[in-house]
Short mmCIF file of C-alpha atoms and ligand atoms in Angstrom, two decimals:
data_model
loop_
_atom_site.label_atom_id
_atom_site.label_comp_id
_atom_site.label_asym_id
_atom_site.label_seq_id
_atom_site.Cartn_x
_atom_site.Cartn_y
_atom_site.Cartn_z
CA MET A 935 -16.48 21.16 -84.67
CA TYR A 936 -14.81 17.49 -83.65
CA PRO A 937 -11.56 17.22 -83.03
CA PRO A 938 -9.07 14.44 -85.24
CA LYS A 939 -8.57 11.40 -84.01
CA PHE A 940 -5.57 11.16 -80.95
CA GLY A 941 -5.47 8.20 -78.55
CA TYR A 942 -5.95 8.97 -74.91
CA VAL A 943 -3.25 7.88 -72.62
CA ILE A 944 -4.13 6.88 -68.62
CA PRO A 945 -0.36 6.48 -67.54
CA GLU A 946 0.02 4.42 -64.21
CA ASN A 947 2.79 7.18 -62.20
CA ILE A 948 4.84 10.35 -63.14
CA HIS A 949 8.04 8.68 -64.94
CA GLU A 950 5.34 6.53 -67.19
CA ALA A 951 3.66 9.62 -68.35
CA MET A 952 7.73 11.75 -68.55
CA GLU A 953 8.75 8.40 -70.80
CA PHE A 954 6.01 8.21 -72.56
CA LEU A 955 5.80 12.30 -73.33
CA GLU A 956 10.33 12.34 -74.29
CA SER A 957 9.22 8.87 -76.87
CA HIS A 958 6.68 10.36 -78.78
CA ASP A 959 7.41 14.05 -80.45
CA ASP A 960 3.08 13.90 -81.56
CA SER A 961 1.55 13.10 -77.98
CA ARG A 962 0.71 16.03 -75.84
CA PRO A 963 -0.11 16.19 -71.98
CA LEU A 964 -3.71 17.03 -70.92
CA ALA A 965 -4.59 18.38 -68.35
CA GLY A 966 -7.85 20.58 -66.75
CA GLY A 967 -8.77 20.36 -70.59
CA HIS A 968 -9.72 24.08 -71.13
CA SER A 969 -7.32 25.55 -73.84
CA LEU A 970 -5.66 22.22 -75.36
CA ILE A 971 -9.44 20.53 -76.17
CA PRO A 972 -10.34 23.94 -77.80
CA MET A 973 -7.24 23.91 -79.78
CA LEU A 974 -8.40 20.01 -80.70
CA LYS A 975 -11.63 21.08 -81.88
CA LEU A 976 -9.92 24.65 -84.03
CA ARG A 977 -7.65 22.33 -85.42
CA ILE A 978 -5.20 24.75 -84.31
CA ILE A 979 -2.69 21.39 -82.89
CA ARG A 980 -3.36 17.70 -84.07
CA PRO A 981 -1.24 15.76 -81.81
CA SER A 982 -1.76 11.56 -82.13
CA TYR A 983 -1.58 11.43 -78.40
CA LEU A 984 -3.08 12.46 -75.14
CA VAL A 985 -1.28 11.69 -72.05
CA GLU A 986 -3.54 12.33 -69.42
CA LEU A 987 -2.45 14.10 -66.28
CA LYS A 988 -4.86 14.41 -63.61
CA THR A 989 -4.50 11.35 -61.86
CA LEU A 990 -0.78 12.07 -61.40
CA LYS A 991 -0.28 12.40 -57.58
CA ASP A 992 2.90 14.17 -58.31
CA LEU A 993 1.50 17.17 -59.37
CA GLN A 994 -1.50 16.81 -56.95
CA GLY A 995 -1.36 19.96 -53.71
CA ILE A 996 -0.42 22.74 -52.41
CA LYS A 997 2.19 22.39 -49.79
CA LYS A 998 3.07 25.41 -46.90
CA GLY A 999 6.25 25.99 -45.73
CA SER A 1000 8.42 29.26 -45.65
CA GLU A 1001 7.02 28.67 -49.29
CA TYR A 1002 3.90 27.91 -50.85
CA ARG A 1003 4.72 25.16 -53.38
CA ILE A 1004 1.53 24.35 -55.53
CA GLY A 1005 1.27 21.68 -57.44
CA ALA A 1006 1.23 21.90 -61.11
CA LEU A 1007 -2.61 20.30 -61.17
CA THR A 1008 -3.89 22.58 -58.80
CA THR A 1009 -7.38 24.10 -59.95
CA HIS A 1010 -8.26 27.85 -60.28
CA TYR A 1011 -10.40 27.13 -57.90
CA GLU A 1012 -8.34 25.87 -55.34
CA ILE A 1013 -6.03 28.17 -55.50
CA SER A 1014 -8.59 30.60 -55.72
CA LYS A 1015 -9.42 29.40 -52.12
CA SER A 1016 -5.65 29.11 -50.33
CA GLY A 1017 -5.11 32.04 -49.20
CA ILE A 1018 -2.07 32.19 -51.54
CA PRO A 1019 -0.67 35.85 -51.53
CA LEU A 1020 -1.79 37.72 -54.65
CA LEU A 1021 -2.69 34.50 -56.32
CA SER A 1022 -5.54 32.98 -54.79
CA GLN A 1023 -7.01 37.43 -55.91
CA THR A 1024 -6.08 36.08 -59.48
CA ALA A 1025 -7.72 32.92 -59.63
CA SER A 1026 -11.23 33.81 -58.21
CA VAL A 1027 -11.03 36.72 -61.10
CA ILE A 1028 -9.99 33.95 -63.67
CA ALA A 1029 -13.07 33.29 -66.39
CA ASP A 1030 -16.30 31.52 -64.73
CA PRO A 1031 -16.63 28.56 -62.10
CA GLN A 1032 -16.56 25.76 -64.89
CA VAL A 1033 -13.14 27.34 -66.20
CA ARG A 1034 -12.01 27.50 -62.14
CA ASN A 1035 -13.05 23.94 -61.48
CA MET A 1036 -11.07 22.44 -64.47
CA GLY A 1037 -8.41 24.94 -65.17
CA THR A 1038 -4.89 24.07 -63.49
CA ILE A 1039 -2.45 26.27 -63.17
CA GLY A 1040 0.63 24.09 -64.84
CA GLY A 1041 -1.99 24.37 -67.75
CA SER A 1042 -2.40 27.88 -67.92
CA ILE A 1043 0.97 28.86 -67.93
CA SER A 1044 2.79 25.86 -69.54
CA ASN A 1045 -0.17 27.27 -72.30
CA ALA A 1046 1.23 31.04 -72.51
CA ASP A 1047 -1.72 32.27 -73.81
CA PRO A 1048 -0.34 35.98 -73.40
CA LEU A 1049 -3.76 37.52 -71.83
CA SER A 1050 -3.53 35.45 -69.18
CA ASP A 1051 -3.73 36.25 -65.43
CA TYR A 1052 -1.37 34.34 -63.67
CA PRO A 1053 2.24 35.86 -64.44
CA ALA A 1054 1.45 38.91 -63.82
CA PRO A 1055 1.61 37.86 -60.06
CA LEU A 1056 3.94 35.61 -60.51
CA ILE A 1057 6.56 38.00 -61.69
CA ALA A 1058 5.23 40.14 -58.95
CA THR A 1059 5.82 37.47 -56.23
CA ASN A 1060 9.35 36.21 -57.94
CA ALA A 1061 8.09 33.17 -58.21
CA LYS A 1062 9.97 30.12 -60.06
CA VAL A 1063 8.20 27.28 -62.18
CA VAL A 1064 9.82 23.64 -61.74
CA VAL A 1065 10.77 21.18 -64.63
CA ILE A 1066 10.86 17.89 -64.71
CA SER A 1067 10.89 15.72 -66.67
CA LYS A 1068 13.68 12.29 -66.89
CA ARG A 1069 16.02 13.95 -66.56
CA GLY A 1070 15.64 14.53 -63.03
CA GLU A 1071 14.08 18.59 -61.59
CA ARG A 1072 14.93 21.60 -62.43
CA SER A 1073 13.53 25.43 -61.25
CA VAL A 1074 13.40 28.63 -63.52
CA PRO A 1075 12.28 31.59 -62.53
CA PHE A 1076 8.97 33.37 -63.79
CA ASP A 1077 9.98 35.31 -65.82
CA GLN A 1078 12.60 33.23 -67.93
CA PHE A 1079 10.39 29.77 -68.56
CA GLN A 1080 7.54 32.51 -70.03
CA LYS A 1081 9.74 33.23 -73.61
CA ASP A 1082 6.92 34.01 -76.03
CA MET A 1083 3.79 33.86 -76.47
CA PHE A 1084 2.29 30.56 -76.11
CA THR A 1085 6.54 29.92 -76.03
CA THR A 1086 7.63 28.67 -72.77
CA ASP A 1087 11.01 27.59 -71.61
CA LEU A 1088 9.49 23.56 -72.46
CA SER A 1089 10.97 21.18 -74.45
CA GLN A 1090 9.45 18.24 -75.17
CA GLY A 1091 9.38 15.28 -72.32
CA GLU A 1092 8.78 17.77 -69.55
CA LEU A 1093 6.09 18.55 -67.87
CA VAL A 1094 5.73 21.30 -64.56
CA LYS A 1095 5.42 20.17 -61.31
CA GLU A 1096 4.88 23.34 -59.17
CA VAL A 1097 5.13 26.31 -58.80
CA VAL A 1098 6.56 28.17 -55.84
CA VAL A 1099 5.95 31.59 -54.43
CA PRO A 1100 7.28 32.97 -51.79
CA ALA A 1101 5.15 33.88 -48.49
CA MET A 1102 5.39 36.82 -49.36
CA ASP A 1103 5.07 38.40 -45.62
CA GLY A 1104 5.06 41.41 -44.96
CA TYR A 1105 4.31 42.69 -48.41
CA ARG A 1106 0.88 43.67 -49.32
CA THR A 1107 -0.42 42.99 -52.79
CA ASP A 1108 -3.27 43.85 -54.92
CA TYR A 1109 -4.08 42.42 -58.92
CA GLU A 1110 -6.18 44.84 -60.99
CA LYS A 1111 -8.19 42.87 -64.05
CA LEU A 1112 -9.66 45.18 -66.33
CA GLU A 1113 -12.37 43.04 -68.74
CA ARG A 1114 -15.00 43.19 -70.71
CA LYS A 1115 -17.57 41.42 -68.95
CA ALA A 1116 -16.95 38.88 -65.69
CA GLY A 1117 -15.37 35.60 -67.21
CA ASP A 1118 -13.66 37.66 -69.92
CA TYR A 1119 -9.93 37.50 -70.51
CA ALA A 1120 -7.98 40.49 -69.09
CA ILE A 1121 -8.75 43.58 -71.71
CA VAL A 1122 -4.80 44.72 -68.84
CA GLY A 1123 -4.03 43.23 -66.00
CA VAL A 1124 -1.69 44.42 -63.00
CA ALA A 1125 -0.04 42.81 -60.39
CA VAL A 1126 1.72 44.45 -57.49
CA ALA A 1127 3.70 43.41 -54.44
CA ILE A 1128 4.94 45.85 -52.15
CA LYS A 1129 6.59 46.04 -48.59
CA GLU A 1130 7.13 49.38 -46.82
CA GLU A 1131 8.94 49.87 -43.75
CA GLU A 1132 8.30 53.61 -42.29
CA GLY A 1133 6.18 55.67 -44.90
CA VAL A 1134 9.07 54.36 -47.22
CA VAL A 1135 8.74 51.89 -50.33
CA LYS A 1136 11.54 49.06 -49.30
CA ASP A 1137 10.38 46.60 -51.69
CA VAL A 1138 8.42 46.00 -55.32
CA ARG A 1139 8.13 44.40 -58.01
CA ILE A 1140 5.07 45.07 -60.59
CA GLY A 1141 3.73 42.42 -63.71
CA LEU A 1142 2.18 43.70 -66.57
CA THR A 1143 -0.53 41.18 -68.06
CA ALA A 1144 -2.35 40.97 -71.45
CA VAL A 1145 -0.95 44.30 -72.66
CA ASN A 1146 2.52 42.34 -74.13
CA ASN A 1147 4.03 39.07 -76.33
CA LYS A 1148 3.81 38.18 -72.35
CA ALA A 1149 3.58 39.41 -68.70
CA MET A 1150 6.07 42.07 -68.14
CA ARG A 1151 7.84 43.44 -64.86
CA ALA A 1152 7.62 47.08 -65.21
CA LYS A 1153 11.16 48.20 -63.31
CA SER A 1154 11.00 51.78 -64.31
CA SER A 1155 8.00 52.16 -62.58
CA GLU A 1156 9.71 49.93 -59.64
CA GLU A 1157 12.55 52.24 -59.66
CA ILE A 1158 10.58 55.32 -59.26
CA LEU A 1159 8.80 54.02 -56.05
CA MET A 1160 11.97 51.80 -54.42
CA ASN A 1161 13.33 54.06 -50.81
CA ASN A 1162 9.86 56.55 -51.74
CA ALA A 1163 6.77 57.44 -50.09
CA LEU A 1164 3.90 56.18 -51.39
CA SER A 1165 1.86 59.93 -52.88
CA ASP A 1166 -0.23 60.63 -55.47
CA ASP A 1167 2.16 62.11 -57.66
CA LEU A 1168 4.61 59.49 -57.48
CA ILE A 1169 2.07 57.25 -57.94
CA SER A 1170 1.14 58.35 -61.07
CA LYS A 1171 4.59 58.96 -62.56
CA ALA A 1172 4.80 55.15 -61.72
CA ALA A 1173 2.08 54.34 -63.11
CA SER A 1174 2.94 56.73 -66.01
CA ALA A 1175 6.30 54.63 -66.35
CA ALA A 1176 4.42 51.54 -67.18
CA VAL A 1177 3.94 52.78 -70.16
CA GLU A 1178 6.51 51.51 -71.77
CA TYR A 1179 6.30 48.04 -71.24
CA ALA A 1180 3.09 47.86 -72.92
CA ASN A 1181 2.78 46.78 -76.65
CA PRO A 1182 -0.55 45.55 -77.32
CA SER A 1183 -2.58 45.12 -80.23
CA SER A 1184 -5.42 46.20 -80.99
CA ASP A 1185 -8.65 44.08 -81.29
CA ILE A 1186 -12.27 43.54 -80.46
CA ARG A 1187 -11.52 44.30 -75.94
CA GLY A 1188 -10.24 47.57 -77.29
CA SER A 1189 -7.89 50.21 -79.29
CA ALA A 1190 -3.84 49.43 -79.07
CA GLU A 1191 -4.31 53.39 -78.24
CA TYR A 1192 -7.20 52.57 -75.52
CA LYS A 1193 -5.20 49.31 -73.79
CA LYS A 1194 -1.92 51.90 -72.91
CA LYS A 1195 -3.83 54.14 -71.18
CA MET A 1196 -5.43 51.56 -69.50
CA VAL A 1197 -2.58 50.40 -68.52
CA LYS A 1198 -1.58 53.55 -66.29
CA VAL A 1199 -4.90 53.54 -64.89
CA MET A 1200 -4.74 50.10 -63.85
CA THR A 1201 -1.55 50.41 -62.16
CA GLU A 1202 -2.12 53.53 -60.16
CA ARG A 1203 -5.61 51.98 -58.87
CA ALA A 1204 -3.92 48.98 -58.37
CA LEU A 1205 -0.84 51.19 -56.34
CA LYS A 1206 -3.34 53.36 -54.06
CA LYS A 1207 -4.94 50.01 -52.94
CA VAL A 1208 -1.42 48.63 -51.71
CA ARG A 1209 -0.77 51.65 -49.95
CA LYS A 1210 -1.08 52.24 -45.98
P1 FAD B 715 -4.90 22.04 -71.28
O1 FAD B 715 -5.71 22.03 -71.41
O2 FAD B 715 -5.06 20.94 -70.58
O3 FAD B 715 -3.44 22.16 -71.31
C1 FAD B 715 -3.15 23.45 -71.92
C2 FAD B 715 -1.95 23.58 -72.30
O4 FAD B 715 -0.46 23.89 -71.05
C3 FAD B 715 -1.49 21.84 -73.71
O5 FAD B 715 -0.69 22.48 -74.35
C4 FAD B 715 -1.34 20.68 -72.35
O6 FAD B 715 -0.23 19.83 -73.20
C5 FAD B 715 0.01 21.60 -72.04
N1 FAD B 715 -0.23 21.32 -69.82
C6 FAD B 715 -0.91 21.07 -69.47
N2 FAD B 715 -0.17 20.80 -67.80
C7 FAD B 715 0.87 20.84 -68.13
C8 FAD B 715 2.25 20.09 -67.14
N3 FAD B 715 1.57 20.03 -66.20
N4 FAD B 715 3.07 20.59 -67.86
C9 FAD B 715 3.38 21.22 -69.14
N5 FAD B 715 2.50 20.81 -70.15
C10 FAD B 715 1.24 20.70 -69.37
N6 FAD B 715 -7.26 32.41 -68.27
C11 FAD B 715 -7.14 33.29 -67.61
O7 FAD B 715 -5.65 33.17 -67.61
N7 FAD B 715 -8.24 34.42 -67.87
C12 FAD B 715 -9.47 34.30 -68.07
O8 FAD B 715 -9.95 35.17 -67.73
C13 FAD B 715 -9.59 32.94 -68.78
N8 FAD B 715 -10.83 32.85 -69.53
C14 FAD B 715 -11.11 31.27 -70.18
C15 FAD B 715 -12.26 31.75 -70.69
C16 FAD B 715 -12.80 30.35 -71.39
C17 FAD B 715 -14.40 29.84 -72.21
C18 FAD B 715 -11.61 29.21 -71.51
C19 FAD B 715 -11.82 27.72 -71.83
C20 FAD B 715 -11.29 29.38 -70.73
C21 FAD B 715 -10.07 31.07 -70.20
N9 FAD B 715 -9.19 30.96 -70.05
C22 FAD B 715 -8.59 32.03 -69.03
C23 FAD B 715 -7.81 29.72 -69.78
C24 FAD B 715 -7.99 28.55 -68.48
O9 FAD B 715 -8.03 29.01 -67.57
C25 FAD B 715 -7.40 27.03 -68.62
O10 FAD B 715 -7.90 26.69 -68.14
C26 FAD B 715 -5.66 27.45 -69.10
O11 FAD B 715 -5.31 28.39 -69.71
C27 FAD B 715 -5.40 25.80 -68.92
O12 FAD B 715 -5.51 24.45 -68.05
P2 FAD B 715 -6.06 23.65 -68.02
O13 FAD B 715 -5.52 23.37 -67.05
O14 FAD B 715 -7.10 22.99 -68.92
O15 FAD B 715 -5.15 22.80 -69.14
#
Protein backbone atom coordinates (compact mmCIF):
# COMPACT_ATOMS: atom_id res chain seq x y z
CA MET A 1 0.00 0.00 0.00
CA TYR A 2 1.17 3.58 -0.70
CA PRO A 3 1.52 5.93 2.25
CA PRO A 4 -1.02 8.74 2.59
CA LYS A 5 0.17 12.12 1.20
CA PHE A 6 2.58 14.07 3.42
CA GLY A 7 4.72 17.20 3.17
CA TYR A 8 8.50 16.65 3.20
CA VAL A 9 10.49 19.30 5.10
CA ILE A 10 14.29 19.63 4.79
CA PRO A 11 15.44 21.95 7.59
CA GLU A 12 18.65 24.02 7.24
CA ASN A 13 19.74 23.20 10.79
CA ILE A 14 18.61 21.54 14.02
CA HIS A 15 16.95 24.73 15.33
CA GLU A 16 14.75 24.94 12.26
CA ALA A 17 13.89 21.23 12.65
CA MET A 18 12.92 21.62 16.32
CA GLU A 19 10.94 24.82 15.61
CA PHE A 20 8.93 23.11 12.85
CA LEU A 21 8.31 19.92 14.87
CA GLU A 22 7.19 21.86 17.95
CA SER A 23 4.82 24.13 16.02
CA HIS A 24 3.26 21.27 13.99
CA ASP A 25 1.67 18.54 16.13
CA ASP A 26 1.05 16.57 12.94
CA SER A 27 4.77 16.34 12.01
CA ARG A 28 7.24 13.52 12.61
CA PRO A 29 11.06 13.39 12.36
CA LEU A 30 12.43 11.05 9.68
CA ALA A 31 15.78 9.26 10.20
CA GLY A 32 16.48 5.95 8.39
CA GLY A 33 12.79 5.47 7.62
CA HIS A 34 12.96 1.73 8.24
CA SER A 35 10.22 1.79 10.88
CA LEU A 36 8.48 5.06 9.99
CA ILE A 37 7.87 4.36 6.29
CA PRO A 38 6.38 0.87 6.91
CA MET A 39 4.07 2.44 9.54
CA LEU A 40 2.96 5.04 6.97
CA LYS A 41 2.38 2.38 4.33
CA LEU A 42 0.31 0.32 6.77
CA ARG A 43 -1.53 3.57 7.67
CA ILE A 44 -0.82 3.04 11.36
CA ILE A 45 0.15 6.73 11.52
CA ARG A 46 -0.79 9.62 9.20
CA PRO A 47 1.45 12.61 9.86
CA SER A 48 0.95 15.65 7.60
CA TYR A 49 4.72 16.36 7.49
CA LEU A 50 7.97 14.41 7.72
CA VAL A 51 10.99 16.42 8.85
CA GLU A 52 14.26 15.10 7.38
CA LEU A 53 17.00 14.64 9.98
CA LYS A 54 19.74 13.04 7.87
CA THR A 55 21.37 16.38 6.97
CA LEU A 56 21.65 17.63 10.57
CA LYS A 57 25.32 17.67 11.64
CA ASP A 58 24.49 17.95 15.38
CA LEU A 59 23.05 14.43 15.29
CA GLN A 60 25.93 12.77 13.44
CA GLY A 61 29.08 10.88 14.42
CA ILE A 62 30.61 9.06 17.40
CA LYS A 63 32.83 10.92 19.90
CA LYS A 64 35.10 8.93 22.24
CA GLY A 65 36.33 10.43 25.51
CA SER A 66 35.75 8.95 28.97
CA GLU A 67 32.50 7.69 27.39
CA TYR A 68 31.10 7.14 23.89
CA ARG A 69 28.73 9.81 22.61
CA ILE A 70 26.83 8.24 19.73
CA GLY A 71 24.97 10.73 17.50
CA ALA A 72 21.31 9.83 16.94
CA LEU A 73 21.87 9.43 13.19
CA THR A 74 24.65 6.86 13.57
CA THR A 75 23.59 3.80 11.60
CA HIS A 76 23.53 0.25 12.93
CA TYR A 77 26.32 -0.53 10.41
CA GLU A 78 28.54 2.27 11.77
CA ILE A 79 27.95 1.11 15.35
CA SER A 80 28.73 -2.50 14.38
CA LYS A 81 32.16 -1.33 13.13
CA SER A 82 32.83 1.12 16.00
CA GLY A 83 34.23 -1.24 18.63
CA ILE A 84 31.94 0.22 21.31
CA PRO A 85 31.62 -2.49 23.97
CA LEU A 86 28.38 -4.47 23.73
CA LEU A 87 26.70 -1.96 21.36
CA SER A 88 28.96 -2.97 18.48
CA GLN A 89 28.21 -6.69 18.90
CA THR A 90 24.48 -5.96 19.21
CA ALA A 91 24.31 -3.73 16.12
CA SER A 92 25.94 -6.46 14.03
CA VAL A 93 22.94 -8.79 14.62
CA ILE A 94 20.20 -6.25 13.89
CA ALA A 95 18.22 -7.20 10.79
CA ASP A 96 20.15 -7.50 7.50
CA PRO A 97 22.79 -5.34 5.74
CA GLN A 98 20.17 -3.17 3.98
CA VAL A 99 18.46 -2.25 7.27
CA ARG A 100 21.79 -1.82 9.09
CA ASN A 101 22.95 0.65 6.42
CA MET A 102 19.87 2.87 6.81
CA GLY A 103 18.51 2.36 10.34
CA THR A 104 19.82 4.62 13.11
CA ILE A 105 20.19 4.25 16.86
CA GLY A 106 18.11 7.40 17.44
CA GLY A 107 15.30 6.07 15.25
CA SER A 108 15.41 2.68 16.89
CA ILE A 109 15.13 3.87 20.49
CA SER A 110 12.55 6.58 19.61
CA ASN A 111 10.41 3.95 17.94
CA ALA A 112 10.58 1.82 21.13
CA ASP A 113 9.60 -1.44 19.48
CA PRO A 114 9.59 -3.99 22.35
CA LEU A 115 11.36 -6.47 20.03
CA SER A 116 14.27 -4.15 19.20
CA ASP A 117 17.81 -5.11 20.18
CA TYR A 118 19.50 -1.93 21.53
CA PRO A 119 17.45 -1.64 24.76
CA ALA A 120 19.13 -4.70 26.32
CA PRO A 121 22.73 -3.39 25.96
CA LEU A 122 21.64 0.16 26.83
CA ILE A 123 20.31 -1.15 30.15
CA ALA A 124 23.36 -3.36 30.74
CA THR A 125 25.76 -0.43 30.15
CA ASN A 126 23.62 2.03 32.13
CA ALA A 127 23.49 4.34 29.09
CA LYS A 128 21.90 7.80 28.95
CA VAL A 129 19.92 9.52 26.22
CA VAL A 130 20.50 13.21 25.50
CA VAL A 131 17.24 14.84 24.40
CA ILE A 132 17.26 18.25 22.69
CA SER A 133 14.47 20.77 22.11
CA LYS A 134 14.04 24.55 21.80
CA ARG A 135 14.32 24.71 25.59
CA GLY A 136 17.80 23.12 25.64
CA GLU A 137 19.16 19.67 26.43
CA ARG A 138 18.34 17.10 29.11
CA SER A 139 19.95 13.77 29.91
CA VAL A 140 17.71 10.78 30.70
CA PRO A 141 18.86 7.35 31.95
CA PHE A 142 17.84 4.85 29.26
CA ASP A 143 15.59 2.83 31.58
CA GLN A 144 13.57 6.02 32.23
CA PHE A 145 13.60 7.04 28.55
CA GLN A 146 11.67 3.90 27.54
CA LYS A 147 8.20 4.17 29.05
CA ASP A 148 6.21 1.37 27.44
CA MET A 149 5.62 -0.43 24.15
CA PHE A 150 6.19 2.18 21.37
CA THR A 151 6.20 4.90 24.05
CA THR A 152 9.13 7.02 25.22
CA ASP A 153 9.84 10.05 27.36
CA LEU A 154 9.96 12.27 24.22
CA SER A 155 7.41 15.08 23.72
CA GLN A 156 6.45 16.69 20.41
CA GLY A 157 9.35 18.92 19.29
CA GLU A 158 11.99 16.93 21.19
CA LEU A 159 14.67 14.94 19.39
CA VAL A 160 17.14 12.32 20.53
CA LYS A 161 20.50 14.07 20.08
CA GLU A 162 22.85 11.33 21.21
CA VAL A 163 23.20 8.17 23.26
CA VAL A 164 25.95 8.20 25.90
CA VAL A 165 27.54 4.85 26.73
CA PRO A 166 30.24 4.50 29.45
CA ALA A 167 33.64 3.22 28.25
CA MET A 168 33.07 0.02 30.29
CA ASP A 169 36.78 -0.32 31.13
CA GLY A 170 37.42 -3.58 32.99
CA TYR A 171 34.02 -5.04 32.06
CA ARG A 172 33.37 -8.16 30.02
CA THR A 173 30.22 -8.02 27.92
CA ASP A 174 28.03 -10.21 25.75
CA TYR A 175 24.74 -10.00 23.82
CA GLU A 176 22.87 -13.23 23.08
CA LYS A 177 20.05 -13.01 20.55
CA LEU A 178 17.74 -15.92 19.85
CA GLU A 179 16.09 -15.51 16.44
CA ARG A 180 14.16 -17.79 14.10
CA LYS A 181 16.51 -17.00 11.22
CA ALA A 182 19.33 -14.55 10.54
CA GLY A 183 17.99 -11.01 10.19
CA ASP A 184 14.80 -11.54 12.17
CA TYR A 185 13.69 -9.70 15.30
CA ALA A 186 14.67 -11.32 18.61
CA ILE A 187 12.62 -14.02 20.29
CA VAL A 188 14.74 -13.25 23.36
CA GLY A 189 17.73 -10.89 23.70
CA VAL A 190 20.00 -10.86 26.76
CA ALA A 191 22.85 -8.39 27.37
CA VAL A 192 25.35 -8.77 30.21
CA ALA A 193 28.10 -6.44 31.48
CA ILE A 194 30.20 -7.78 34.33
CA LYS A 195 33.29 -6.77 36.30
CA GLU A 196 35.19 -9.38 38.32
CA GLU A 197 38.04 -8.82 40.78
CA GLU A 198 40.05 -11.73 42.16
CA GLY A 199 37.44 -14.18 40.91
CA VAL A 200 34.51 -12.38 42.51
CA VAL A 201 31.75 -10.36 40.80
CA LYS A 202 32.12 -6.68 41.75
CA ASP A 203 29.53 -5.24 39.36
CA VAL A 204 26.98 -6.74 37.00
CA ARG A 205 24.05 -5.48 34.95
CA ILE A 206 21.71 -7.66 32.89
CA GLY A 207 19.26 -6.30 30.28
CA LEU A 208 16.48 -8.37 28.67
CA THR A 209 14.68 -7.42 25.47
CA ALA A 210 11.72 -8.82 23.49
CA VAL A 211 10.08 -10.51 26.49
CA ASN A 212 8.05 -7.67 27.98
CA ASN A 213 6.42 -4.38 26.92
CA LYS A 214 9.82 -2.74 27.30
CA ALA A 215 13.34 -3.94 28.06
CA MET A 216 13.84 -5.06 31.66
CA ARG A 217 16.79 -5.05 34.07
CA ALA A 218 17.11 -8.46 35.76
CA LYS A 219 17.93 -7.10 39.23
CA SER A 220 17.26 -10.34 41.15
CA SER A 221 19.78 -12.15 38.93
CA GLU A 222 22.34 -9.40 39.54
CA GLU A 223 21.85 -9.66 43.31
CA ILE A 224 22.47 -13.43 43.21
CA LEU A 225 25.76 -12.88 41.36
CA MET A 226 27.14 -9.90 43.31
CA ASN A 227 30.19 -10.61 45.51
CA ASN A 228 30.24 -14.26 44.48
CA ALA A 229 32.33 -16.40 42.14
CA LEU A 230 30.66 -17.34 38.83
CA SER A 231 30.18 -21.07 39.40
CA ASP A 232 27.91 -23.11 37.11
CA ASP A 233 25.46 -23.48 39.98
CA LEU A 234 25.29 -19.74 40.68
CA ILE A 235 24.92 -18.91 36.98
CA SER A 236 22.02 -21.38 36.74
CA LYS A 237 20.28 -19.77 39.77
CA ALA A 238 20.80 -16.26 38.40
CA ALA A 239 19.50 -17.28 34.96
CA SER A 240 16.37 -18.83 36.53
CA ALA A 241 15.75 -15.60 38.46
CA ALA A 242 15.76 -13.60 35.19
CA VAL A 243 12.52 -15.34 34.13
CA GLU A 244 10.55 -13.27 36.69
CA TYR A 245 11.11 -10.19 34.44
CA ALA A 246 9.67 -11.90 31.36
CA ASN A 247 6.01 -11.45 30.50
CA PRO A 248 6.02 -12.33 26.80
CA SER A 249 3.07 -12.87 24.46
CA SER A 250 2.57 -15.98 22.37
CA ASP A 251 3.03 -15.13 18.69
CA ILE A 252 4.55 -16.42 15.45
CA ARG A 253 7.96 -16.49 17.17
CA GLY A 254 6.83 -18.95 19.84
CA SER A 255 4.59 -19.49 22.83
CA ALA A 256 4.94 -17.41 25.97
CA GLU A 257 6.02 -20.55 27.82
CA TYR A 258 8.79 -21.27 25.29
CA LYS A 259 10.07 -17.68 25.42
CA LYS A 260 10.25 -17.78 29.23
CA LYS A 261 12.30 -20.97 29.07
CA MET A 262 14.58 -19.31 26.54
CA VAL A 263 15.20 -16.36 28.89
CA LYS A 264 16.89 -18.79 31.28
CA VAL A 265 18.84 -20.49 28.48
CA MET A 266 20.09 -17.26 26.89
CA THR A 267 20.95 -15.62 30.24
CA GLU A 268 22.94 -18.69 31.23
CA ARG A 269 24.72 -18.66 27.86
CA ALA A 270 25.64 -14.96 28.17
CA LEU A 271 26.92 -15.35 31.74
CA LYS A 272 29.09 -18.33 30.76
CA LYS A 273 30.56 -16.32 27.87
CA VAL A 274 31.61 -13.41 30.10
CA ARG A 275 33.10 -15.66 32.79
CA LYS A 276 36.91 -15.39 32.87
P1 LIG B 1 12.76 5.91 11.40
O1 LIG B 1 12.01 4.78 10.82
O2 LIG B 1 13.12 7.04 10.52
O3 LIG B 1 11.98 6.50 12.67
C1 LIG B 1 11.42 5.66 13.66
C2 LIG B 1 10.66 6.52 14.68
O4 LIG B 1 11.57 7.31 15.44
C3 LIG B 1 9.70 7.54 14.04
O5 LIG B 1 8.60 7.73 14.91
C4 LIG B 1 10.52 8.83 13.96
O6 LIG B 1 9.71 9.97 13.94
C5 LIG B 1 11.34 8.72 15.25
N1 LIG B 1 12.69 9.31 15.21
C6 LIG B 1 13.71 9.00 14.36
N2 LIG B 1 14.84 9.64 14.73
C7 LIG B 1 14.53 10.39 15.82
C8 LIG B 1 15.27 11.27 16.67
N3 LIG B 1 16.59 11.50 16.49
N4 LIG B 1 14.64 11.86 17.71
C9 LIG B 1 13.31 11.62 17.93
N5 LIG B 1 12.56 10.80 17.17
C10 LIG B 1 13.16 10.19 16.12
N6 LIG B 1 15.41 -3.51 14.70
C11 LIG B 1 16.03 -4.24 15.63
O7 LIG B 1 16.37 -3.73 16.71
N7 LIG B 1 16.32 -5.57 15.43
C12 LIG B 1 15.99 -6.21 14.27
O8 LIG B 1 16.31 -7.39 14.12
C13 LIG B 1 15.31 -5.47 13.28
N8 LIG B 1 14.92 -6.05 12.13
C14 LIG B 1 14.31 -5.30 11.16
C15 LIG B 1 13.97 -5.91 9.94
C16 LIG B 1 13.37 -5.17 8.95
C17 LIG B 1 13.00 -5.84 7.65
C18 LIG B 1 13.10 -3.77 9.14
C19 LIG B 1 12.45 -2.93 8.07
C20 LIG B 1 13.43 -3.16 10.35
C21 LIG B 1 14.03 -3.91 11.35
N9 LIG B 1 14.40 -3.34 12.57
C22 LIG B 1 15.04 -4.09 13.53
C23 LIG B 1 14.11 -1.92 12.83
C24 LIG B 1 15.26 -1.06 12.31
O9 LIG B 1 16.35 -1.21 13.21
C25 LIG B 1 14.87 0.43 12.19
O10 LIG B 1 15.82 1.02 11.38
C26 LIG B 1 14.81 1.21 13.46
O11 LIG B 1 13.94 0.68 14.40
C27 LIG B 1 14.32 2.62 13.20
O12 LIG B 1 15.39 3.42 12.87
P2 LIG B 1 15.27 4.44 11.68
O13 LIG B 1 16.51 5.27 11.71
O14 LIG B 1 14.96 3.71 10.44
O15 LIG B 1 14.06 5.38 12.17
